[in-house]
PDB file of C-alpha atoms (C1' of nucleotides) in Angstrom:
ATOM      1  CA  MET N1493      -0.335   0.624   0.331  1.00 93.00           C
ATOM      2  CA  ALA N1494       0.786   3.549  -0.678  1.00 97.00           C
ATOM      3  CA  TYR N1495       0.907   6.791   0.621  1.00 98.00           C
ATOM      4  CA  TRP N1496       0.178   9.558  -1.773  1.00 98.00           C
ATOM      5  CA  LEU N1497      -0.710  13.844  -0.605  1.00 98.00           C
ATOM      6  CA  PHE N1498      -3.078  15.474  -2.850  1.00 98.00           C
ATOM      7  CA  LYS N1499      -3.819  19.116  -2.680  1.00 97.00           C
ATOM      8  CA  THR N1500      -6.887  20.918  -3.144  1.00 96.00           C
ATOM      9  CA  GLU N1501      -8.189  24.322  -2.975  1.00 95.00           C
ATOM     10  CA  PRO N1502     -10.999  24.606   0.239  1.00 95.00           C
ATOM     11  CA  SER N1503     -13.195  27.223  -1.474  1.00 93.00           C
ATOM     12  CA  ALA N1504     -13.140  24.850  -4.426  1.00 93.00           C
ATOM     13  CA  PHE N1505     -13.227  21.474  -2.522  1.00 95.00           C
ATOM     14  CA  SER N1506     -12.695  21.046   0.817  1.00 96.00           C
ATOM     15  CA  LEU N1507     -12.542  17.729   2.701  1.00 97.00           C
ATOM     16  CA  GLU N1508     -15.127  18.638   4.382  1.00 96.00           C
ATOM     17  CA  ASP N1509     -16.835  18.761   1.187  1.00 97.00           C
ATOM     18  CA  LEU N1510     -15.706  15.157   1.600  1.00 97.00           C
ATOM     19  CA  LYS N1511     -16.881  14.150   4.105  1.00 97.00           C
ATOM     20  CA  SER N1512     -20.857  15.555   3.155  1.00 96.00           C
ATOM     21  CA  ARG N1513     -20.652  13.805  -0.433  1.00 96.00           C
ATOM     22  CA  PRO N1514     -22.747  10.201  -1.238  1.00 97.00           C
ATOM     23  CA  ASN N1515     -20.926   7.838   0.864  1.00 97.00           C
ATOM     24  CA  GLN N1516     -18.037  10.187   1.711  1.00 97.00           C
ATOM     25  CA  THR N1517     -16.737   9.531  -1.588  1.00 97.00           C
ATOM     26  CA  GLU N1518     -15.961  11.754  -5.006  1.00 97.00           C
ATOM     27  CA  HIS N1519     -14.072  12.236  -7.368  1.00 96.00           C
ATOM     28  CA  TRP N1520     -10.875  13.390  -7.856  1.00 97.00           C
ATOM     29  CA  ASP N1521     -10.341  15.120 -11.204  1.00 95.00           C
ATOM     30  CA  GLY N1522     -10.023  18.411 -12.806  1.00 94.00           C
ATOM     31  CA  VAL N1523      -5.772  17.475 -11.809  1.00 95.00           C
ATOM     32  CA  ARG N1524      -4.316  18.869 -15.351  1.00 94.00           C
ATOM     33  CA  ASN N1525      -0.726  18.373 -15.141  1.00 94.00           C
ATOM     34  CA  TYR N1526       0.829  15.527 -17.071  1.00 94.00           C
ATOM     35  CA  GLN N1527       3.274  14.841 -13.890  1.00 94.00           C
ATOM     36  CA  ALA N1528       0.015  14.380 -11.716  1.00 95.00           C
ATOM     37  CA  ARG N1529      -1.899  13.028 -14.083  1.00 95.00           C
ATOM     38  CA  ASN N1530       0.834   9.892 -14.811  1.00 95.00           C
ATOM     39  CA  PHE N1531       0.701   9.510 -11.032  1.00 96.00           C
ATOM     40  CA  LEU N1532      -3.423   9.027 -11.097  1.00 96.00           C
ATOM     41  CA  ARG N1533      -2.885   6.844 -14.368  1.00 96.00           C
ATOM     42  CA  ASP N1534      -0.338   4.571 -13.780  1.00 96.00           C
ATOM     43  CA  ALA N1535       0.417   4.512  -9.649  1.00 96.00           C
ATOM     44  CA  VAL N1536      -2.938   5.310  -7.533  1.00 97.00           C
ATOM     45  CA  ALA N1537      -3.856   2.545  -6.244  1.00 97.00           C
ATOM     46  CA  LEU N1538      -7.207   1.169  -4.484  1.00 98.00           C
ATOM     47  CA  GLY N1539      -5.973   1.329  -1.334  1.00 97.00           C
ATOM     48  CA  ASP N1540      -3.101   3.037  -1.081  1.00 98.00           C
ATOM     49  CA  LEU N1541      -3.797   6.179   1.345  1.00 98.00           C
ATOM     50  CA  VAL N1542      -3.746  10.419   1.434  1.00 98.00           C
ATOM     51  CA  PHE N1543      -3.149  13.491   2.954  1.00 98.00           C
ATOM     52  CA  ILE N1544      -6.564  16.105   2.013  1.00 98.00           C
ATOM     53  CA  TYR N1545      -3.944  19.507   1.727  1.00 97.00           C
ATOM     54  CA  HIS N1546      -5.257  23.251   2.346  1.00 97.00           C
ATOM     55  CA  SER N1547      -3.303  25.418  -0.674  1.00 95.00           C
ATOM     56  CA  ASN N1548      -4.393  28.678  -1.729  1.00 94.00           C
ATOM     57  CA  ILE N1549      -4.802  29.356   1.807  1.00 94.00           C
ATOM     58  CA  ALA N1550      -3.832  31.989   4.485  1.00 94.00           C
ATOM     59  CA  GLN N1551      -2.697  28.723   7.582  1.00 94.00           C
ATOM     60  CA  PRO N1552      -2.492  25.707   3.407  1.00 96.00           C
ATOM     61  CA  ALA N1553      -1.721  21.881   6.030  1.00 97.00           C
ATOM     62  CA  VAL N1554      -2.253  18.640   5.730  1.00 97.00           C
ATOM     63  CA  VAL N1555      -6.558  18.974   6.749  1.00 97.00           C
ATOM     64  CA  GLY N1556      -7.135  14.896   6.788  1.00 97.00           C
ATOM     65  CA  ILE N1557      -6.697  11.262   5.468  1.00 98.00           C
ATOM     66  CA  ALA N1558      -8.632   9.637   2.996  1.00 98.00           C
ATOM     67  CA  GLU N1559      -9.003   6.796   0.836  1.00 98.00           C
ATOM     68  CA  VAL N1560      -8.585   5.321  -2.993  1.00 98.00           C
ATOM     69  CA  VAL N1561     -11.763   3.181  -3.470  1.00 98.00           C
ATOM     70  CA  ARG N1562     -11.361   3.371  -7.028  1.00 98.00           C
ATOM     71  CA  ALA N1563      -7.888   3.361  -9.210  1.00 97.00           C
ATOM     72  CA  GLY N1564      -7.206   5.547 -12.165  1.00 96.00           C
ATOM     73  CA  TYR N1565     -10.031   5.701 -14.829  1.00 96.00           C
ATOM     74  CA  PRO N1566     -10.306   8.816 -17.438  1.00 96.00           C
ATOM     75  CA  ASP N1567     -11.494  12.415 -16.064  1.00 95.00           C
ATOM     76  CA  HIS N1568     -14.724  12.810 -18.677  1.00 93.00           C
ATOM     77  CA  THR N1569     -15.031  16.787 -17.259  1.00 93.00           C
ATOM     78  CA  ALA N1570     -12.321  17.124 -19.398  1.00 92.00           C
ATOM     79  CA  LEU N1571     -14.828  15.948 -23.003  1.00 91.00           C
ATOM     80  CA  ASN N1572     -17.627  18.527 -21.032  1.00 89.00           C
ATOM     81  CA  PRO N1573     -16.882  22.044 -23.306  1.00 85.00           C
ATOM     82  CA  GLN N1574     -19.221  23.632 -20.617  1.00 84.00           C
ATOM     83  CA  GLY N1575     -17.401  22.708 -17.850  1.00 85.00           C
ATOM     84  CA  ASP N1576     -14.747  24.000 -16.055  1.00 85.00           C
ATOM     85  CA  HIS N1577     -12.160  21.399 -16.675  1.00 89.00           C
ATOM     86  CA  PHE N1578     -13.102  20.868 -20.615  1.00 89.00           C
ATOM     87  CA  ASP N1579     -10.188  19.864 -22.477  1.00 90.00           C
ATOM     88  CA  PRO N1580     -10.675  20.281 -26.387  1.00 86.00           C
ATOM     89  CA  LYS N1581      -8.137  17.403 -26.932  1.00 88.00           C
ATOM     90  CA  ALA N1582      -9.615  14.700 -25.465  1.00 89.00           C
ATOM     91  CA  THR N1583     -11.552  12.379 -27.017  1.00 89.00           C
ATOM     92  CA  PRO N1584     -13.915   9.117 -25.758  1.00 89.00           C
ATOM     93  CA  GLN N1585     -10.508   7.390 -27.677  1.00 89.00           C
ATOM     94  CA  ASN N1586      -7.861   9.135 -25.935  1.00 89.00           C
ATOM     95  CA  PRO N1587      -9.198  10.343 -22.828  1.00 92.00           C
ATOM     96  CA  ILE N1588      -5.995  12.436 -21.430  1.00 93.00           C
ATOM     97  CA  TRP N1589      -6.542  13.009 -17.727  1.00 95.00           C
ATOM     98  CA  TYR N1590      -7.351  10.569 -14.660  1.00 96.00           C
ATOM     99  CA  MET N1591      -9.177  10.539 -11.916  1.00 96.00           C
ATOM    100  CA  VAL N1592      -9.325   7.756  -8.201  1.00 97.00           C
ATOM    101  CA  ASP N1593     -12.365   7.873  -6.523  1.00 98.00           C
ATOM    102  CA  VAL N1594     -11.240   8.756  -3.043  1.00 98.00           C
ATOM    103  CA  ARG N1595     -13.568   8.200   0.793  1.00 98.00           C
ATOM    104  CA  TYR N1596     -13.114  10.250   3.926  1.00 98.00           C
ATOM    105  CA  ARG N1597     -11.145   9.184   6.249  1.00 97.00           C
ATOM    106  CA  GLN N1598     -10.774  11.497   9.027  1.00 96.00           C
ATOM    107  CA  ALA N1599      -9.493  14.400   9.295  1.00 96.00           C
ATOM    108  CA  LEU N1600      -6.834  15.008  11.454  1.00 97.00           C
ATOM    109  CA  ALA N1601      -7.537  15.972  15.125  1.00 95.00           C
ATOM    110  CA  THR N1602      -4.890  19.144  14.604  1.00 95.00           C
ATOM    111  CA  PRO N1603      -3.551  20.069  10.723  1.00 96.00           C
ATOM    112  CA  VAL N1604      -0.425  19.791  10.221  1.00 97.00           C
ATOM    113  CA  THR N1605       0.356  23.783   8.549  1.00 97.00           C
ATOM    114  CA  LEU N1606       3.072  23.628   5.378  1.00 96.00           C
ATOM    115  CA  GLU N1607       5.223  26.195   7.996  1.00 95.00           C
ATOM    116  CA  GLN N1608       5.043  23.219  11.012  1.00 96.00           C
ATOM    117  CA  ILE N1609       6.253  20.347   7.977  1.00 96.00           C
ATOM    118  CA  LYS N1610       9.144  22.925   6.829  1.00 95.00           C
ATOM    119  CA  GLN N1611      10.513  22.809  10.246  1.00 95.00           C
ATOM    120  CA  ILE N1612      11.202  19.275  10.601  1.00 95.00           C
ATOM    121  CA  PRO N1613      14.218  17.478   8.812  1.00 93.00           C
ATOM    122  CA  GLN N1614      12.414  14.507   7.546  1.00 92.00           C
ATOM    123  CA  LEU N1615       9.904  16.323   5.643  1.00 95.00           C
ATOM    124  CA  SER N1616      12.410  18.427   3.524  1.00 93.00           C
ATOM    125  CA  ASP N1617      12.531  16.542   0.734  1.00 93.00           C
ATOM    126  CA  MET N1618       8.798  16.477   0.094  1.00 95.00           C
ATOM    127  CA  PRO N1619       7.570  17.805  -2.999  1.00 94.00           C
ATOM    128  CA  LEU N1620       5.934  20.049  -1.043  1.00 94.00           C
ATOM    129  CA  VAL N1621       8.843  21.991   0.822  1.00 93.00           C
ATOM    130  CA  LYS N1622      10.451  22.167  -2.820  1.00 87.00           C
ATOM    131  CA  ARG N1623       7.408  24.873  -4.077  1.00 77.00           C
ATOM    132  CA  SER N1624       6.864  21.841  -6.176  1.00 78.00           C
ATOM    133  CA  ARG N1625       3.595  22.536  -7.692  1.00 88.00           C
ATOM    134  CA  LEU N1626       2.528  19.222  -8.551  1.00 94.00           C
ATOM    135  CA  SER N1627      -0.826  18.948  -7.124  1.00 96.00           C
ATOM    136  CA  ILE N1628      -0.512  14.609  -6.486  1.00 96.00           C
ATOM    137  CA  GLN N1629       2.120  13.698  -4.708  1.00 96.00           C
ATOM    138  CA  PRO N1630       3.951  10.199  -2.668  1.00 96.00           C
ATOM    139  CA  VAL N1631       4.544  10.996  -0.227  1.00 97.00           C
ATOM    140  CA  THR N1632       6.574   8.126   1.119  1.00 97.00           C
ATOM    141  CA  PRO N1633       5.931   6.007   4.624  1.00 97.00           C
ATOM    142  CA  GLN N1634       8.589   7.692   7.394  1.00 96.00           C
ATOM    143  CA  GLN N1635       6.639  11.568   5.628  1.00 97.00           C
ATOM    144  CA  TRP N1636       3.205   9.365   6.718  1.00 97.00           C
ATOM    145  CA  GLU N1637       4.210   8.702   9.994  1.00 97.00           C
ATOM    146  CA  THR N1638       5.727  12.088  11.137  1.00 97.00           C
ATOM    147  CA  ILE N1639       3.148  13.656   9.396  1.00 97.00           C
ATOM    148  CA  LEU N1640       0.392  11.711  11.344  1.00 96.00           C
ATOM    149  CA  ARG N1641       2.206  11.912  15.033  1.00 95.00           C
ATOM    150  CA  LEU N1642       2.184  15.970  14.469  1.00 95.00           C
ATOM    151  CA  GLY N1643      -1.901  15.873  13.020  1.00 94.00           C
ATOM    152  CA  SER N1644      -2.215  13.461  16.616  1.00 89.00           C
ATOM    153  CA  PRO N1645      -1.435  15.013  19.665  1.00 73.00           C
ATOM    154  CA  VAL N1646      -1.365  12.102  22.413  1.00 70.00           C
ATOM    155  CA  PRO N1647      -3.310  14.267  25.480  1.00 63.00           C
TER     156      PRO N1647
ATOM    157  C1'  DG C 466      -3.303  40.980  -4.231  1.00 69.03           C
ATOM    158  C1'  DC C 467       1.475  40.930  -5.552  1.00 69.03           C
ATOM    159  C1'  DC C 468       4.997  37.976  -8.495  1.00 69.03           C
ATOM    160  C1'  DA C 469       8.874  33.669  -8.115  1.00 69.03           C
ATOM    161  C1'  DA C 470       8.440  29.580  -9.939  1.00 69.03           C
ATOM    162  C1'  DC C 471       6.948  26.383 -12.885  1.00 69.03           C
ATOM    163  C1'  DG C 472       4.623  24.144 -16.739  1.00 69.03           C
ATOM    164  C1'  DT C 473       3.153  24.791 -21.595  1.00 69.03           C
ATOM    165  C1'  DT C 474       2.352  26.015 -26.753  1.00 69.03           C
ATOM    166  C1'  DG C 475       3.915  27.820 -30.829  1.00 69.03           C
ATOM    167  C1'  DG C 476       7.084  30.407 -33.908  1.00 69.03           C
ATOM    168  C1'  DC C 477      11.051  29.319 -36.765  1.00 69.03           C
TER     169       DC C 477
ATOM    170  C1'  DG M 244      13.879  20.928 -30.793  1.00 69.03           C
ATOM    171  C1'  DC M 245      14.802  25.809 -28.423  1.00 69.03           C
ATOM    172  C1'  DC M 246      13.401  29.372 -26.130  1.00 69.03           C
ATOM    173  C1'  DA M 247      10.612  33.072 -25.456  1.00 69.03           C
ATOM    174  C1'  DA M 248       6.468  34.319 -24.311  1.00 69.03           C
ATOM    175  C1'  DC M 249       2.442  33.139 -22.029  1.00 69.03           C
ATOM    176  C1'  DG M 250       0.078  31.392 -18.251  1.00 69.03           C
ATOM    177  C1'  DT M 251      -1.019  29.176 -14.475  1.00 69.03           C
ATOM    178  C1'  DT M 252      -0.430  27.799  -8.497  1.00 69.03           C
ATOM    179  C1'  DG M 253       0.640  28.972  -4.907  1.00 69.03           C
ATOM    180  C1'  DG M 254       3.363  30.872  -0.479  1.00 69.03           C
ATOM    181  C1'  DC M 255       2.854  34.711   1.565  1.00 69.03           C
TER     182       DC M 255
END
DNA sequence: GCCAACGTTGGC
DNA sequence: GCCAACGTTGGC
């Protein structure tokens, strides 16, 4: 089983939005970057766990955990000319873009902010810290453990 | 809202 | 295939 980090702007789609969906499940659509697409298409697998990260806000942070409940399949929103994620080059035969389905698992007791993450030496290799704009990122088991611990303080 | 970093596009 | 122009992301 692998670990991932998915970025989202909470003004568009937040962890709370995921939690309130039917079955607490939603398509992770709209990824329009090839490196991120490759992860979704080829690597993100059923049962993998995902940190949900809120970006573009005052305190960007890892806020919760979701589970992959369907592996990569064509992102049909690329075919909808009325939608925000339309790509005129995508066709049913060559969908170009892919998505997965994720289900809400839990919110972290304490969100782990980017500011915190940047201060932890063993997290310095994360794409997040290297200021990559990559919206789908692999997370190592060690990084997962470290962030989980920070987000689940012992009372 | 600014702007640096990054990714994509398209002319040559 | 290079690279300048342009568009987007996302921290601040």
